[in-house]
Coordinates of C-alpha atoms in Angstrom, one line a residue:
X1 CA -17.7 -59.6 -2.9
X2 CA -15.8 -60.0 0.4
X3 CA -16.6 -57.9 3.4
X4 CA -13.8 -56.1 5.3
X5 CA -13.7 -54.8 8.8
X6 CA -11.2 -52.2 9.7
X7 CA -10.6 -51.3 13.4
X8 CA -8.5 -48.7 15.2
X9 CA -8.7 -46.1 17.9
X10 CA -9.3 -42.4 17.4
X11 CA -8.4 -39.3 19.3
X12 CA -12.0 -38.2 19.5
X13 CA -15.2 -39.9 18.3
X14 CA -17.0 -36.7 17.3
X15 CA -14.0 -35.5 15.3
X16 CA -13.8 -38.9 13.6
X17 CA -17.5 -39.0 12.8
X18 CA -17.2 -35.5 11.2
X19 CA -14.9 -37.1 8.6
X20 CA -17.5 -39.7 7.5
X21 CA -18.2 -38.3 4.0
X22 CA -14.5 -37.8 3.2
X23 CA -13.6 -41.3 4.6
X24 CA -16.4 -42.9 2.5
X25 CA -15.2 -41.1 -0.6
X26 CA -11.7 -42.4 -0.1
X27 CA -12.7 -46.0 0.6
X28 CA -15.4 -46.1 -2.1
X29 CA -12.7 -46.2 -4.8
X30 CA -12.2 -49.8 -3.6
X31 CA -15.5 -50.7 -1.8
X32 CA -19.2 -50.2 -1.5
X33 CA -21.5 -50.1 1.6
X34 CA -18.9 -48.2 3.6
X35 CA -20.3 -48.0 7.2
X36 CA -18.8 -46.5 10.3
X37 CA -19.2 -48.1 13.8
X38 CA -18.4 -46.8 17.2
X39 CA -17.7 -48.9 20.3
X40 CA -20.7 -49.6 22.4
X41 CA -18.6 -49.3 25.6
X42 CA -17.9 -45.6 25.1
X43 CA -14.2 -46.0 24.3
X44 CA -12.5 -44.3 21.4
X45 CA -12.4 -47.6 19.4
X46 CA -14.1 -47.6 16.0
X47 CA -14.6 -49.9 13.0
X48 CA -15.4 -49.5 9.4
X49 CA -17.1 -52.2 7.3
X50 CA -17.3 -52.3 3.6
X51 CA -17.9 -54.7 0.6
X52 CA -14.6 -54.9 -1.3
X53 CA -14.6 -54.8 -5.1
X54 CA -10.9 -53.9 -5.5
X55 CA -8.9 -55.9 -2.9
X56 CA -5.5 -55.1 -4.4
X57 CA -6.2 -51.3 -4.4
X58 CA -7.5 -51.3 -0.8
X59 CA -4.5 -53.3 0.4
X60 CA -2.2 -50.8 -1.3
X61 CA -4.1 -48.0 0.4
X62 CA -3.7 -49.7 3.8
X63 CA 0.0 -50.5 3.2
X64 CA 1.1 -47.3 1.7
X65 CA -1.4 -44.4 1.9
X66 CA -0.8 -41.4 -0.3
X67 CA 0.1 -38.1 1.3
X68 CA -3.5 -36.9 0.8
X69 CA -4.9 -40.1 2.4
X70 CA -2.5 -39.8 5.4
X71 CA -3.6 -36.2 5.9
X72 CA -7.2 -37.4 6.0
X73 CA -6.3 -39.9 8.7
X74 CA -4.6 -37.1 10.7
X75 CA -7.7 -34.8 10.3
X76 CA -10.0 -37.6 11.5
X77 CA -7.8 -38.4 14.5
X78 CA -6.9 -41.9 13.5
X79 CA -4.5 -43.7 16.0
X80 CA -2.3 -46.5 14.6
X81 CA -2.3 -49.4 14.4
X82 CA -5.1 -50.1 12.0
X83 CA -6.2 -53.7 11.9
X84 CA -8.1 -55.2 8.9
X85 CA -10.2 -58.4 8.8
X86 CA -11.4 -60.0 5.6
X87 CA -14.4 -62.2 5.3
X88 CA -13.6 -65.8 4.2

């Protein structure tokens, strides 16, 4: 199972962390071991790591999120662009 790392900035770290359960629920359709990370330098940069079991589904989520998933990003204060890295 490949690991994926997703990085992006957020409006506010505390706001983003409050969405942890909802974010994990969305991503868990495609992955396990969903873990949130915050930048050690105190910036508003964050990362999510996960072990992917449905790469096609996750890529579709990233490329064309549903209205519901886009609303979750907005609630969590996600700032585009989102970068994704896949373990090889």
